[in-house]
JSON list of C-alpha atoms in Angstrom, two decimals:
[
{"chain": "K", "resi": 167, "resn": "MET", "atom": "CA", "xyz": [225.53, -109.42, 79.40]},
{"chain": "K", "resi": 168, "resn": "SER", "atom": "CA", "xyz": [221.54, -111.04, 78.96]},
{"chain": "K", "resi": 169, "resn": "ASP", "atom": "CA", "xyz": [220.70, -111.02, 75.94]},
{"chain": "K", "resi": 170, "resn": "LEU", "atom": "CA", "xyz": [217.98, -107.80, 75.35]},
{"chain": "K", "resi": 171, "resn": "LYS", "atom": "CA", "xyz": [215.73, -110.07, 73.22]},
{"chain": "K", "resi": 172, "resn": "GLN", "atom": "CA", "xyz": [215.28, -112.18, 76.07]},
{"chain": "K", "resi": 173, "resn": "GLN", "atom": "CA", "xyz": [214.42, -109.27, 78.61]},
{"chain": "K", "resi": 174, "resn": "LYS", "atom": "CA", "xyz": [210.80, -107.68, 79.58]},
{"chain": "K", "resi": 175, "resn": "CYS", "atom": "CA", "xyz": [209.76, -104.09, 79.76]},
{"chain": "K", "resi": 176, "resn": "GLU", "atom": "CA", "xyz": [209.92, -102.61, 83.07]},
{"chain": "K", "resi": 177, "resn": "ALA", "atom": "CA", "xyz": [207.48, -99.88, 84.69]},
{"chain": "K", "resi": 178, "resn": "CYS", "atom": "CA", "xyz": [209.22, -96.68, 83.11]},
{"chain": "K", "resi": 179, "resn": "SER", "atom": "CA", "xyz": [208.04, -93.54, 85.67]},
{"chain": "K", "resi": 180, "resn": "ALA", "atom": "CA", "xyz": [209.72, -89.76, 85.04]},
{"chain": "K", "resi": 181, "resn": "ASP", "atom": "CA", "xyz": [211.96, -90.49, 87.73]},
{"chain": "K", "resi": 182, "resn": "ALA", "atom": "CA", "xyz": [213.27, -93.64, 86.20]},
{"chain": "K", "resi": 183, "resn": "PRO", "atom": "CA", "xyz": [216.73, -93.20, 84.65]},
{"chain": "K", "resi": 184, "resn": "SER", "atom": "CA", "xyz": [217.96, -92.62, 80.98]},
{"chain": "K", "resi": 185, "resn": "VAL", "atom": "CA", "xyz": [220.51, -94.59, 80.13]},
{"chain": "K", "resi": 186, "resn": "SER", "atom": "CA", "xyz": [224.13, -93.25, 80.54]},
{"chain": "K", "resi": 187, "resn": "PRO", "atom": "CA", "xyz": [226.80, -93.11, 77.62]},
{"chain": "K", "resi": 188, "resn": "GLN", "atom": "CA", "xyz": [228.19, -96.06, 79.30]},
{"chain": "K", "resi": 189, "resn": "GLU", "atom": "CA", "xyz": [224.94, -98.43, 79.02]},
{"chain": "K", "resi": 190, "resn": "ILE", "atom": "CA", "xyz": [224.45, -96.99, 75.77]},
{"chain": "K", "resi": 191, "resn": "GLU", "atom": "CA", "xyz": [228.58, -98.32, 74.94]},
{"chain": "K", "resi": 192, "resn": "GLN", "atom": "CA", "xyz": [227.30, -101.80, 75.86]},
{"chain": "K", "resi": 193, "resn": "LEU", "atom": "CA", "xyz": [223.87, -102.13, 75.11]},
{"chain": "K", "resi": 194, "resn": "LYS", "atom": "CA", "xyz": [224.00, -100.57, 71.10]},
{"chain": "K", "resi": 195, "resn": "PRO", "atom": "CA", "xyz": [226.09, -103.73, 70.33]},
{"chain": "K", "resi": 196, "resn": "GLN", "atom": "CA", "xyz": [223.23, -105.82, 70.41]},
{"chain": "K", "resi": 197, "resn": "ILE", "atom": "CA", "xyz": [221.32, -103.74, 67.77]},
{"chain": "K", "resi": 198, "resn": "PRO", "atom": "CA", "xyz": [224.02, -102.54, 65.66]},
{"chain": "K", "resi": 199, "resn": "ASP", "atom": "CA", "xyz": [221.90, -101.21, 62.57]},
{"chain": "K", "resi": 200, "resn": "TRP", "atom": "CA", "xyz": [220.07, -98.82, 65.05]},
{"chain": "K", "resi": 201, "resn": "ASN", "atom": "CA", "xyz": [221.05, -95.20, 64.47]},
{"chain": "K", "resi": 202, "resn": "ILE", "atom": "CA", "xyz": [220.47, -92.67, 67.83]},
{"chain": "K", "resi": 203, "resn": "VAL", "atom": "CA", "xyz": [219.31, -89.97, 66.45]},
{"chain": "K", "resi": 204, "resn": "GLU", "atom": "CA", "xyz": [218.21, -86.89, 68.40]},
{"chain": "K", "resi": 205, "resn": "LYS", "atom": "CA", "xyz": [214.35, -85.40, 67.33]},
{"chain": "K", "resi": 206, "resn": "GLU", "atom": "CA", "xyz": [212.91, -82.41, 69.29]},
{"chain": "K", "resi": 207, "resn": "GLY", "atom": "CA", "xyz": [215.26, -82.54, 72.05]},
{"chain": "K", "resi": 208, "resn": "GLN", "atom": "CA", "xyz": [215.04, -85.92, 72.72]},
{"chain": "K", "resi": 209, "resn": "LEU", "atom": "CA", "xyz": [216.91, -89.00, 71.63]},
{"chain": "K", "resi": 210, "resn": "GLN", "atom": "CA", "xyz": [215.45, -91.95, 70.04]},
{"chain": "K", "resi": 211, "resn": "LEU", "atom": "CA", "xyz": [216.73, -95.14, 68.57]},
{"chain": "K", "resi": 212, "resn": "GLU", "atom": "CA", "xyz": [215.37, -95.19, 64.78]},
{"chain": "K", "resi": 213, "resn": "LYS", "atom": "CA", "xyz": [215.70, -98.05, 61.88]},
{"chain": "K", "resi": 214, "resn": "LEU", "atom": "CA", "xyz": [213.96, -98.15, 58.56]},
{"chain": "K", "resi": 215, "resn": "TYR", "atom": "CA", "xyz": [212.60, -101.47, 56.82]},
{"chain": "K", "resi": 216, "resn": "ASN", "atom": "CA", "xyz": [212.38, -102.51, 53.88]},
{"chain": "K", "resi": 217, "resn": "PHE", "atom": "CA", "xyz": [209.95, -104.35, 52.22]},
{"chain": "K", "resi": 218, "resn": "PRO", "atom": "CA", "xyz": [208.83, -105.96, 48.66]},
{"chain": "K", "resi": 219, "resn": "ASP", "atom": "CA", "xyz": [205.51, -104.06, 48.82]},
{"chain": "K", "resi": 220, "resn": "PHE", "atom": "CA", "xyz": [202.45, -101.93, 50.76]},
{"chain": "K", "resi": 221, "resn": "GLN", "atom": "CA", "xyz": [201.02, -105.41, 52.60]},
{"chain": "K", "resi": 222, "resn": "THR", "atom": "CA", "xyz": [204.05, -106.63, 54.01]},
{"chain": "K", "resi": 223, "resn": "ALA", "atom": "CA", "xyz": [205.54, -103.07, 54.92]},
{"chain": "K", "resi": 224, "resn": "ILE", "atom": "CA", "xyz": [201.88, -103.09, 57.15]},
{"chain": "K", "resi": 225, "resn": "ALA", "atom": "CA", "xyz": [201.78, -106.83, 58.08]},
{"chain": "K", "resi": 226, "resn": "PHE", "atom": "CA", "xyz": [205.23, -105.16, 60.24]},
{"chain": "K", "resi": 227, "resn": "THR", "atom": "CA", "xyz": [203.60, -102.37, 61.43]},
{"chain": "K", "resi": 228, "resn": "ASN", "atom": "CA", "xyz": [200.90, -104.72, 63.18]},
{"chain": "K", "resi": 229, "resn": "ALA", "atom": "CA", "xyz": [203.52, -107.49, 64.49]},
{"chain": "K", "resi": 230, "resn": "VAL", "atom": "CA", "xyz": [205.31, -104.22, 65.89]},
{"chain": "K", "resi": 231, "resn": "GLY", "atom": "CA", "xyz": [202.13, -103.35, 67.46]},
{"chain": "K", "resi": 232, "resn": "ASP", "atom": "CA", "xyz": [201.28, -106.43, 69.02]},
{"chain": "K", "resi": 233, "resn": "LEU", "atom": "CA", "xyz": [204.83, -106.58, 70.89]},
{"chain": "K", "resi": 234, "resn": "ALA", "atom": "CA", "xyz": [203.81, -102.96, 71.71]},
{"chain": "K", "resi": 235, "resn": "GLU", "atom": "CA", "xyz": [200.33, -103.48, 73.19]},
{"chain": "K", "resi": 236, "resn": "ALA", "atom": "CA", "xyz": [202.05, -106.72, 74.96]},
{"chain": "K", "resi": 237, "resn": "GLU", "atom": "CA", "xyz": [205.24, -104.89, 76.84]},
{"chain": "K", "resi": 238, "resn": "GLY", "atom": "CA", "xyz": [203.25, -101.58, 77.39]},
{"chain": "K", "resi": 239, "resn": "HIS", "atom": "CA", "xyz": [205.24, -99.25, 75.52]},
{"chain": "K", "resi": 240, "resn": "HIS", "atom": "CA", "xyz": [204.88, -98.19, 72.24]},
{"chain": "K", "resi": 241, "resn": "PRO", "atom": "CA", "xyz": [207.02, -96.56, 69.58]},
{"chain": "K", "resi": 242, "resn": "ALA", "atom": "CA", "xyz": [206.37, -94.36, 66.59]},
{"chain": "K", "resi": 243, "resn": "LEU", "atom": "CA", "xyz": [205.76, -96.33, 63.42]},
{"chain": "K", "resi": 244, "resn": "LEU", "atom": "CA", "xyz": [206.01, -94.42, 59.92]},
{"chain": "K", "resi": 245, "resn": "THR", "atom": "CA", "xyz": [203.99, -97.19, 57.50]},
{"chain": "K", "resi": 246, "resn": "GLU", "atom": "CA", "xyz": [204.95, -96.69, 53.55]},
{"chain": "K", "resi": 247, "resn": "TRP", "atom": "CA", "xyz": [205.09, -98.53, 50.41]},
{"chain": "K", "resi": 248, "resn": "GLY", "atom": "CA", "xyz": [207.70, -101.19, 51.18]},
{"chain": "K", "resi": 249, "resn": "LYS", "atom": "CA", "xyz": [208.83, -99.44, 54.05]},
{"chain": "K", "resi": 250, "resn": "VAL", "atom": "CA", "xyz": [208.57, -98.34, 57.69]},
{"chain": "K", "resi": 251, "resn": "THR", "atom": "CA", "xyz": [210.28, -96.37, 60.02]},
{"chain": "K", "resi": 252, "resn": "VAL", "atom": "CA", "xyz": [210.56, -97.53, 63.87]},
{"chain": "K", "resi": 253, "resn": "SER", "atom": "CA", "xyz": [211.33, -95.17, 66.59]},
{"chain": "K", "resi": 254, "resn": "TRP", "atom": "CA", "xyz": [211.89, -95.94, 70.40]},
{"chain": "K", "resi": 255, "resn": "TRP", "atom": "CA", "xyz": [212.28, -94.03, 73.14]},
{"chain": "K", "resi": 256, "resn": "THR", "atom": "CA", "xyz": [210.44, -93.11, 76.38]},
{"chain": "K", "resi": 257, "resn": "HIS", "atom": "CA", "xyz": [208.35, -90.24, 76.25]},
{"chain": "K", "resi": 258, "resn": "ALA", "atom": "CA", "xyz": [208.44, -90.62, 80.12]},
{"chain": "K", "resi": 259, "resn": "ILE", "atom": "CA", "xyz": [211.66, -89.19, 80.43]},
{"chain": "K", "resi": 260, "resn": "ALA", "atom": "CA", "xyz": [211.88, -87.53, 77.32]},
{"chain": "K", "resi": 261, "resn": "GLY", "atom": "CA", "xyz": [214.47, -89.76, 75.97]},
{"chain": "K", "resi": 262, "resn": "LEU", "atom": "CA", "xyz": [216.06, -93.61, 75.74]},
{"chain": "K", "resi": 263, "resn": "HIS", "atom": "CA", "xyz": [215.62, -96.15, 79.03]},
{"chain": "K", "resi": 264, "resn": "LYS", "atom": "CA", "xyz": [217.28, -99.57, 78.83]},
{"chain": "K", "resi": 265, "resn": "ASN", "atom": "CA", "xyz": [213.14, -100.57, 77.17]},
{"chain": "K", "resi": 266, "resn": "ASP", "atom": "CA", "xyz": [213.84, -98.88, 74.15]},
{"chain": "K", "resi": 267, "resn": "PHE", "atom": "CA", "xyz": [216.79, -100.90, 73.65]},
{"chain": "K", "resi": 268, "resn": "ILE", "atom": "CA", "xyz": [214.21, -104.54, 74.53]},
{"chain": "K", "resi": 269, "resn": "MET", "atom": "CA", "xyz": [212.13, -103.44, 72.05]},
{"chain": "K", "resi": 270, "resn": "ALA", "atom": "CA", "xyz": [214.60, -102.23, 69.28]},
{"chain": "K", "resi": 271, "resn": "ALA", "atom": "CA", "xyz": [215.78, -105.85, 69.64]},
{"chain": "K", "resi": 272, "resn": "LYS", "atom": "CA", "xyz": [212.66, -107.30, 69.23]},
{"chain": "K", "resi": 273, "resn": "THR", "atom": "CA", "xyz": [211.51, -105.25, 66.19]},
{"chain": "K", "resi": 274, "resn": "ASP", "atom": "CA", "xyz": [214.90, -106.58, 64.38]},
{"chain": "K", "resi": 275, "resn": "GLU", "atom": "CA", "xyz": [212.91, -110.25, 66.10]},
{"chain": "K", "resi": 276, "resn": "ILE", "atom": "CA", "xyz": [210.15, -109.51, 64.44]},
{"chain": "K", "resi": 277, "resn": "ARG", "atom": "CA", "xyz": [212.00, -108.41, 61.09]},
{"chain": "K", "resi": 278, "resn": "GLU", "atom": "CA", "xyz": [213.29, -111.80, 60.69]},
{"chain": "K", "resi": 279, "resn": "LYS", "atom": "CA", "xyz": [210.31, -113.53, 61.04]},
{"chain": "K", "resi": 280, "resn": "ILE", "atom": "CA", "xyz": [208.53, -112.08, 58.59]},
{"chain": "K", "resi": 281, "resn": "GLY", "atom": "CA", "xyz": [211.31, -112.81, 55.62]},
{"chain": "K", "resi": 282, "resn": "ASN", "atom": "CA", "xyz": [211.34, -111.08, 52.32]},
{"chain": "C", "resi": 61, "resn": "MET", "atom": "CA", "xyz": [181.51, -79.85, 41.45]},
{"chain": "C", "resi": 62, "resn": "SER", "atom": "CA", "xyz": [181.04, -83.74, 42.33]},
{"chain": "C", "resi": 63, "resn": "ASP", "atom": "CA", "xyz": [182.13, -85.10, 45.71]},
{"chain": "C", "resi": 64, "resn": "LEU", "atom": "CA", "xyz": [185.38, -86.07, 46.71]},
{"chain": "C", "resi": 65, "resn": "LYS", "atom": "CA", "xyz": [183.98, -88.74, 48.03]},
{"chain": "C", "resi": 66, "resn": "GLN", "atom": "CA", "xyz": [182.56, -90.20, 45.69]},
{"chain": "C", "resi": 67, "resn": "GLN", "atom": "CA", "xyz": [185.40, -90.26, 42.44]},
{"chain": "C", "resi": 68, "resn": "LYS", "atom": "CA", "xyz": [187.70, -93.25, 42.12]},
{"chain": "C", "resi": 69, "resn": "CYS", "atom": "CA", "xyz": [191.80, -92.39, 41.72]},
{"chain": "C", "resi": 70, "resn": "GLU", "atom": "CA", "xyz": [192.67, -92.18, 37.87]},
{"chain": "C", "resi": 71, "resn": "ALA", "atom": "CA", "xyz": [195.98, -94.24, 36.92]},
{"chain": "C", "resi": 72, "resn": "CYS", "atom": "CA", "xyz": [198.77, -91.70, 37.39]},
{"chain": "C", "resi": 73, "resn": "SER", "atom": "CA", "xyz": [202.11, -91.19, 35.43]},
{"chain": "C", "resi": 74, "resn": "ALA", "atom": "CA", "xyz": [205.15, -89.02, 35.71]},
{"chain": "C", "resi": 75, "resn": "ASP", "atom": "CA", "xyz": [203.37, -86.72, 33.03]},
{"chain": "C", "resi": 76, "resn": "ALA", "atom": "CA", "xyz": [199.98, -86.68, 34.73]},
{"chain": "C", "resi": 77, "resn": "PRO", "atom": "CA", "xyz": [199.50, -82.70, 35.48]},
{"chain": "C", "resi": 78, "resn": "SER", "atom": "CA", "xyz": [199.80, -81.87, 39.20]},
{"chain": "C", "resi": 79, "resn": "VAL", "atom": "CA", "xyz": [196.91, -79.72, 40.59]},
{"chain": "C", "resi": 80, "resn": "SER", "atom": "CA", "xyz": [197.03, -75.84, 39.69]},
{"chain": "C", "resi": 81, "resn": "PRO", "atom": "CA", "xyz": [196.80, -73.38, 42.70]},
{"chain": "C", "resi": 82, "resn": "GLN", "atom": "CA", "xyz": [193.68, -72.91, 40.74]},
{"chain": "C", "resi": 83, "resn": "GLU", "atom": "CA", "xyz": [192.28, -76.27, 41.16]},
{"chain": "C", "resi": 84, "resn": "ILE", "atom": "CA", "xyz": [193.31, -76.42, 44.92]},
{"chain": "C", "resi": 85, "resn": "GLU", "atom": "CA", "xyz": [191.41, -73.15, 45.61]},
{"chain": "C", "resi": 86, "resn": "GLN", "atom": "CA", "xyz": [188.26, -75.52, 44.72]},
{"chain": "C", "resi": 87, "resn": "LEU", "atom": "CA", "xyz": [189.11, -78.73, 46.24]},
{"chain": "C", "resi": 88, "resn": "LYS", "atom": "CA", "xyz": [190.29, -77.13, 49.67]},
{"chain": "C", "resi": 89, "resn": "PRO", "atom": "CA", "xyz": [186.93, -76.65, 50.91]},
{"chain": "C", "resi": 90, "resn": "GLN", "atom": "CA", "xyz": [186.48, -80.61, 50.85]},
{"chain": "C", "resi": 91, "resn": "ILE", "atom": "CA", "xyz": [189.06, -81.53, 52.86]},
{"chain": "C", "resi": 92, "resn": "PRO", "atom": "CA", "xyz": [189.25, -78.26, 55.09]},
{"chain": "C", "resi": 93, "resn": "ASP", "atom": "CA", "xyz": [191.05, -79.96, 58.28]},
{"chain": "C", "resi": 94, "resn": "TRP", "atom": "CA", "xyz": [193.91, -81.18, 55.69]},
{"chain": "C", "resi": 95, "resn": "ASN", "atom": "CA", "xyz": [197.15, -78.89, 55.46]},
{"chain": "C", "resi": 96, "resn": "ILE", "atom": "CA", "xyz": [198.94, -78.54, 52.81]},
{"chain": "C", "resi": 97, "resn": "VAL", "atom": "CA", "xyz": [203.03, -78.52, 53.85]},
{"chain": "C", "resi": 98, "resn": "GLU", "atom": "CA", "xyz": [205.90, -78.64, 51.61]},
{"chain": "C", "resi": 99, "resn": "LYS", "atom": "CA", "xyz": [208.75, -81.55, 52.79]},
{"chain": "C", "resi": 100, "resn": "GLU", "atom": "CA", "xyz": [211.86, -81.90, 50.62]},
{"chain": "C", "resi": 101, "resn": "GLY", "atom": "CA", "xyz": [209.93, -79.54, 48.06]},
{"chain": "C", "resi": 102, "resn": "GLN", "atom": "CA", "xyz": [207.16, -81.77, 47.38]},
{"chain": "C", "resi": 103, "resn": "LEU", "atom": "CA", "xyz": [203.94, -80.25, 48.12]},
{"chain": "C", "resi": 104, "resn": "GLN", "atom": "CA", "xyz": [201.89, -82.81, 50.62]},
{"chain": "C", "resi": 105, "resn": "LEU", "atom": "CA", "xyz": [198.22, -82.94, 52.04]},
{"chain": "C", "resi": 106, "resn": "GLU", "atom": "CA", "xyz": [198.98, -83.88, 55.89]},
{"chain": "C", "resi": 107, "resn": "LYS", "atom": "CA", "xyz": [196.03, -84.20, 58.51]},
{"chain": "C", "resi": 108, "resn": "LEU", "atom": "CA", "xyz": [196.88, -85.12, 62.20]},
{"chain": "C", "resi": 109, "resn": "TYR", "atom": "CA", "xyz": [193.90, -87.77, 63.68]},
{"chain": "C", "resi": 110, "resn": "ASN", "atom": "CA", "xyz": [193.42, -88.55, 67.51]},
{"chain": "C", "resi": 111, "resn": "PHE", "atom": "CA", "xyz": [192.34, -91.06, 69.14]},
{"chain": "C", "resi": 112, "resn": "PRO", "atom": "CA", "xyz": [191.31, -92.59, 72.58]},
{"chain": "C", "resi": 113, "resn": "ASP", "atom": "CA", "xyz": [194.58, -95.58, 72.66]},
{"chain": "C", "resi": 114, "resn": "PHE", "atom": "CA", "xyz": [196.79, -97.05, 70.89]},
{"chain": "C", "resi": 115, "resn": "GLN", "atom": "CA", "xyz": [194.64, -100.23, 69.30]},
{"chain": "C", "resi": 116, "resn": "THR", "atom": "CA", "xyz": [192.12, -97.47, 67.76]},
{"chain": "C", "resi": 117, "resn": "ALA", "atom": "CA", "xyz": [195.38, -95.93, 66.31]},
{"chain": "C", "resi": 118, "resn": "ILE", "atom": "CA", "xyz": [196.40, -98.94, 64.46]},
{"chain": "C", "resi": 119, "resn": "ALA", "atom": "CA", "xyz": [192.79, -99.99, 63.00]},
{"chain": "C", "resi": 120, "resn": "PHE", "atom": "CA", "xyz": [192.45, -96.60, 61.68]},
{"chain": "C", "resi": 121, "resn": "THR", "atom": "CA", "xyz": [195.95, -97.21, 60.04]},
{"chain": "C", "resi": 122, "resn": "ASN", "atom": "CA", "xyz": [195.04, -100.42, 58.41]},
{"chain": "C", "resi": 123, "resn": "ALA", "atom": "CA", "xyz": [190.90, -98.91, 56.90]},
{"chain": "C", "resi": 124, "resn": "VAL", "atom": "CA", "xyz": [193.54, -96.03, 55.76]},
{"chain": "C", "resi": 125, "resn": "GLY", "atom": "CA", "xyz": [196.28, -98.94, 54.82]},
{"chain": "C", "resi": 126, "resn": "ASP", "atom": "CA", "xyz": [193.36, -100.96, 53.05]},
{"chain": "C", "resi": 127, "resn": "LEU", "atom": "CA", "xyz": [191.60, -98.03, 51.24]},
{"chain": "C", "resi": 128, "resn": "ALA", "atom": "CA", "xyz": [195.70, -97.62, 49.32]},
{"chain": "C", "resi": 129, "resn": "GLU", "atom": "CA", "xyz": [195.92, -101.02, 48.11]},
{"chain": "C", "resi": 130, "resn": "ALA", "atom": "CA", "xyz": [192.19, -101.29, 47.09]},
{"chain": "C", "resi": 131, "resn": "GLU", "atom": "CA", "xyz": [192.57, -97.81, 45.11]},
{"chain": "C", "resi": 132, "resn": "GLY", "atom": "CA", "xyz": [196.48, -98.28, 44.58]},
{"chain": "C", "resi": 133, "resn": "HIS", "atom": "CA", "xyz": [197.81, -95.33, 45.97]},
{"chain": "C", "resi": 134, "resn": "HIS", "atom": "CA", "xyz": [199.95, -95.18, 49.14]},
{"chain": "C", "resi": 135, "resn": "PRO", "atom": "CA", "xyz": [200.09, -92.31, 51.97]},
{"chain": "C", "resi": 136, "resn": "ALA", "atom": "CA", "xyz": [202.67, -92.46, 54.69]},
{"chain": "C", "resi": 137, "resn": "LEU", "atom": "CA", "xyz": [200.85, -93.10, 57.83]},
{"chain": "C", "resi": 138, "resn": "LEU", "atom": "CA", "xyz": [202.79, -92.36, 61.02]},
{"chain": "C", "resi": 139, "resn": "THR", "atom": "CA", "xyz": [200.91, -94.24, 63.90]},
{"chain": "C", "resi": 140, "resn": "GLU", "atom": "CA", "xyz": [201.90, -93.37, 67.53]},
{"chain": "C", "resi": 141, "resn": "TRP", "atom": "CA", "xyz": [199.79, -93.88, 70.75]},
{"chain": "C", "resi": 142, "resn": "GLY", "atom": "CA", "xyz": [196.74, -92.08, 70.56]},
{"chain": "C", "resi": 143, "resn": "LYS", "atom": "CA", "xyz": [197.55, -90.55, 67.31]},
{"chain": "C", "resi": 144, "resn": "VAL", "atom": "CA", "xyz": [197.70, -90.90, 63.32]},
{"chain": "C", "resi": 145, "resn": "THR", "atom": "CA", "xyz": [199.30, -88.66, 60.84]},
{"chain": "C", "resi": 146, "resn": "VAL", "atom": "CA", "xyz": [198.28, -88.93, 57.39]},
{"chain": "C", "resi": 147, "resn": "SER", "atom": "CA", "xyz": [200.39, -87.87, 54.34]},
{"chain": "C", "resi": 148, "resn": "TRP", "atom": "CA", "xyz": [199.16, -88.07, 50.86]},
{"chain": "C", "resi": 149, "resn": "TRP", "atom": "CA", "xyz": [201.07, -86.96, 47.33]},
{"chain": "C", "resi": 150, "resn": "THR", "atom": "CA", "xyz": [202.35, -88.19, 44.33]},
{"chain": "C", "resi": 151, "resn": "HIS", "atom": "CA", "xyz": [205.22, -89.55, 43.74]},
{"chain": "C", "resi": 152, "resn": "ALA", "atom": "CA", "xyz": [205.67, -89.94, 40.39]},
{"chain": "C", "resi": 153, "resn": "ILE", "atom": "CA", "xyz": [205.04, -86.16, 39.87]},
{"chain": "C", "resi": 154, "resn": "ALA", "atom": "CA", "xyz": [206.44, -85.06, 43.09]},
{"chain": "C", "resi": 155, "resn": "GLY", "atom": "CA", "xyz": [203.56, -83.44, 44.05]},
{"chain": "C", "resi": 156, "resn": "LEU", "atom": "CA", "xyz": [199.67, -82.90, 44.41]},
{"chain": "C", "resi": 157, "resn": "HIS", "atom": "CA", "xyz": [197.45, -84.35, 42.47]},
{"chain": "C", "resi": 158, "resn": "LYS", "atom": "CA", "xyz": [193.75, -84.84, 42.21]},
{"chain": "C", "resi": 159, "resn": "ASN", "atom": "CA", "xyz": [194.10, -88.03, 43.80]},
{"chain": "C", "resi": 160, "resn": "ASP", "atom": "CA", "xyz": [195.64, -87.26, 46.89]},
{"chain": "C", "resi": 161, "resn": "PHE", "atom": "CA", "xyz": [192.44, -84.49, 47.43]},
{"chain": "C", "resi": 162, "resn": "ILE", "atom": "CA", "xyz": [189.95, -87.97, 46.46]},
{"chain": "C", "resi": 163, "resn": "MET", "atom": "CA", "xyz": [192.38, -89.92, 49.27]},
{"chain": "C", "resi": 164, "resn": "ALA", "atom": "CA", "xyz": [192.04, -87.14, 51.63]},
{"chain": "C", "resi": 165, "resn": "ALA", "atom": "CA", "xyz": [188.57, -87.37, 51.51]},
{"chain": "C", "resi": 166, "resn": "LYS", "atom": "CA", "xyz": [188.30, -90.52, 51.79]},
{"chain": "C", "resi": 167, "resn": "THR", "atom": "CA", "xyz": [190.64, -91.35, 55.17]},
{"chain": "C", "resi": 168, "resn": "ASP", "atom": "CA", "xyz": [188.37, -88.31, 56.01]},
{"chain": "C", "resi": 169, "resn": "GLU", "atom": "CA", "xyz": [185.80, -90.42, 55.79]},
{"chain": "C", "resi": 170, "resn": "ILE", "atom": "CA", "xyz": [186.77, -93.42, 57.36]},
{"chain": "C", "resi": 171, "resn": "ARG", "atom": "CA", "xyz": [187.73, -91.78, 60.36]},
{"chain": "C", "resi": 172, "resn": "GLU", "atom": "CA", "xyz": [183.49, -90.44, 60.95]},
{"chain": "C", "resi": 173, "resn": "LYS", "atom": "CA", "xyz": [183.23, -94.76, 60.87]},
{"chain": "C", "resi": 174, "resn": "ILE", "atom": "CA", "xyz": [185.48, -95.09, 63.79]},
{"chain": "C", "resi": 175, "resn": "GLY", "atom": "CA", "xyz": [183.45, -93.13, 65.89]},
{"chain": "C", "resi": 176, "resn": "ASN", "atom": "CA", "xyz": [185.46, -91.81, 69.28]}
]
């Protein structure tokens, strides 16, 4: 199976397929630290990232925001002092698409680049 | 009563006074669109701001982040496509300090400057 980080988001419409339980089983090991949570009846990928201060946290928020704009797929980013909680899901299908796993993997990659 | 927007945050410690119900009654009319919500047993000031796109939303997040750094008091900023939810409260006292009302008023001022 190809590396999620190397893939691009594909355009997503309301009739796009949600990931199946089998696909989740395949994809989840590539983003081991992400949690699959249910919010308002929708599955989401969620991860809390820690940082040494506010400035590094908001720099990370901006870097993930740049990725979101580039891929045309946008997360929820909760920025606080020393932490950012990132949530990915696909609004059009009210759940998880493969795109969300791709974005989660790329978010991990951004975190690695920032260091600390 | 002096304008909240003109005031600066004062240093806050665990023994700083929370706002009293009487003070809330005085201060709240200066930030009429903010909600007082209880989260995990703590009172917070919360407001949802809408924007025409993701870029304007994250620009607002950054502007509020700059204010937070300047005043040494930090909010929770939930950035999504076209909206930012801002929450102010005082961690040290696990509730609301006058500082939070000052920051809420200044957040409204930032929103006005961005336009749209």
